[in-house]
Amino acid sequence: MVENSWKSQFPFLMQKKNGQPLIYFDNACMTPCPIPVLEAMEKYNKEFFSCGGRSNTHFGRDVDDKVEETRELVAKFIGAGASQEIIFTKNATEGINLVARGLNLHAGERVLVSDREHNSNLIVWQVLQKERGIELMILPSKSDETFDLAGLEAELQKGIKLVSVVYSSNLDGYTLPVEEIVKLARKYDAFVMLDGAQAVPHHAVNVKKLGVDFLAFSGHKMTAPSGIGVLYGRLAHLENLSSLLCGGHSVKDSRYNGFELEDIPARFEAGLQNYGGIIGLGEAIKFIKQVGFDFIAKQEFELNYFITRELKQIGGINFVGVDDPKSRGGIVNFYHEKMDSNQLTIFLDESANILTRSGRHCVHSWYNSRGVKDSIRISSYFYNTIDEAEKLISALKKILGLV
Ligand SMILES: Cc1ncc(COP(=O)(O)O)c(C=O)c1O
């Protein structure tokens, strides 16, 4: 493994507690912002603080330029055809909700999701089941917990309007065979939406090559601040999509008895936006491009391989999801037979300044369906090192009374 100096770019990660350096293994939840992102947001707040889209001052024009620059940057980053296909949202959840509600699905129309969806791509469909009478199909994984393409085809043959699945899972890091999923969906004229919250920060994504219809993701898992996300939608589909919110900025004109909608994407971005967040997202993309996806993948795999191997030697450990660390990106999710995962997380924090995540990781449905207890998730990013992973393993061994 190449040890690296990226960590020093993140002021949050450089803090110490009782002389112990902070070790951050909760990257599937949020990633901190590096200096260039923090500086760009500070510059906006200190030097050209203004709203976009409606201010005729030079500050307002600066904001407009930055917002559109970032839109272009995002479009190129994910291989979109045009910058209008990029809608700024609050987070991935908002993007998924926008599509779910905006498609105006009718009673009896069928939506298919996988059985490892984050609540953000499950609950809204359950609500629409109740509100509109849509049918929700949950596709079971195969016995090795990988995606069942044959099962998908069998469901598509029965008629599916939309396949809405997680691209890479926050549960176990598993990346679904999205190329094949999109090909199959096309064959049967179904739309495809991907929940890209754990994919876009970790590997190169190209929506055009994939041929996907919608992709939602968030900034706070890719070194941008929280409160900013993106929905990509194919232009032709956006024309037919209803807005989730309406109000200021989403209309060209209004009268007491009607209004004229703005063009795309403004019609989907009602109200003042998170301009600092958008600017931060642009800088985050530049930063990630500098790090490079090859480096990110290599670092995550080596960490995953090392942590998995060491945990196996501890014994009493059960892994959640797919088994092979090669298929798990930066995520190792497990529970110990005898030790409560929530207690483990607290002990790691208090005794070793190591931040991990415990619970059901917003995929409660998976845990409930399999009777699995709360687990502890170690999620790495490019600034984590083997030295940190060694400290994690030795802290775990101490807590478990093995050393
Ligand atoms: C796979 C996945 N989907 C959706 C979400 C929700 O993302 P957001 O908080 O940006 O709405 C998360 C967040 O953890 C996630 O990991």
Tab-separated table of C-alpha atoms and ligand atoms in Angstrom, residues 28-30 90-96 116-121 166-171 195-199 216-221 227-229 331 361-363 377, ligand 1:
chain	number	residue	atom	x	y	z
A	28	ALA	CA	-19.880	5.905	3.980
A	29	CYS	CA	-21.840	8.337	6.144
A	30	MET	CA	-19.960	11.582	5.551
A	90	LYS	CA	-30.316	18.902	-0.973
A	91	ASN	CA	-29.093	15.290	-1.002
A	92	ALA	CA	-29.540	11.933	-2.728
A	93	THR	CA	-32.845	11.338	-0.902
A	94	GLU	CA	-34.366	14.466	-2.413
A	95	GLY	CA	-33.279	13.417	-5.917
A	96	ILE	CA	-34.879	9.986	-5.533
A	116	ARG	CA	-30.434	-4.077	-0.127
A	117	GLU	CA	-31.870	-0.568	-0.623
A	118	HIS	CA	-31.125	2.291	1.719
A	119	ASN	CA	-34.359	3.622	3.248
A	120	SER	CA	-34.004	6.544	0.822
A	121	ASN	CA	-34.847	4.221	-2.071
A	166	VAL	CA	-28.603	1.156	-5.448
A	167	TYR	CA	-25.445	1.398	-7.594
A	168	SER	CA	-22.980	0.568	-4.784
A	169	SER	CA	-24.374	-0.482	-1.432
A	170	ASN	CA	-23.737	1.319	1.851
A	171	LEU	CA	-24.406	-1.990	3.578
A	195	ASP	CA	-28.953	5.535	-6.247
A	196	GLY	CA	-25.350	6.621	-6.740
A	197	ALA	CA	-24.671	7.911	-3.205
A	198	GLN	CA	-21.915	5.326	-2.607
A	199	ALA	CA	-20.817	4.974	-6.231
A	216	ALA	CA	-28.998	10.603	-7.599
A	217	PHE	CA	-26.043	11.300	-5.324
A	218	SER	CA	-24.877	13.642	-2.573
A	219	GLY	CA	-21.913	15.907	-1.909
A	220	HIS	CA	-21.264	14.955	1.695
A	221	LYS	CA	-19.861	11.519	0.810
A	227	GLY	CA	-26.851	19.968	2.160
A	228	ILE	CA	-25.890	19.652	-1.492
A	229	GLY	CA	-26.767	16.793	-3.819
A	331	ILE	CA	-16.713	-1.176	3.324
A	361	HIS	CA	-27.147	1.666	8.467
A	362	CYS	CA	-30.560	2.756	7.127
A	363	VAL	CA	-31.040	-0.689	5.568
A	377	ARG	CA	-19.309	-0.648	9.682
B	1	LIG	C1	-26.700	4.017	-0.663
B	1	LIG	C2	-27.254	5.263	-0.075
B	1	LIG	N1	-28.349	5.816	-0.598
B	1	LIG	C3	-28.889	6.944	-0.126
B	1	LIG	C4	-28.342	7.579	0.952
B	1	LIG	C5	-28.967	8.834	1.453
B	1	LIG	O1	-28.165	9.882	1.072
B	1	LIG	P1	-28.494	11.387	1.490
B	1	LIG	O2	-28.230	11.480	2.938
B	1	LIG	O3	-27.562	12.176	0.636
B	1	LIG	O4	-29.888	11.646	1.142
B	1	LIG	C6	-27.193	7.051	1.552
B	1	LIG	C7	-26.611	7.695	2.744
B	1	LIG	O5	-25.999	7.079	3.562
B	1	LIG	C8	-26.637	5.872	1.023
B	1	LIG	O6	-25.537	5.344	1.546
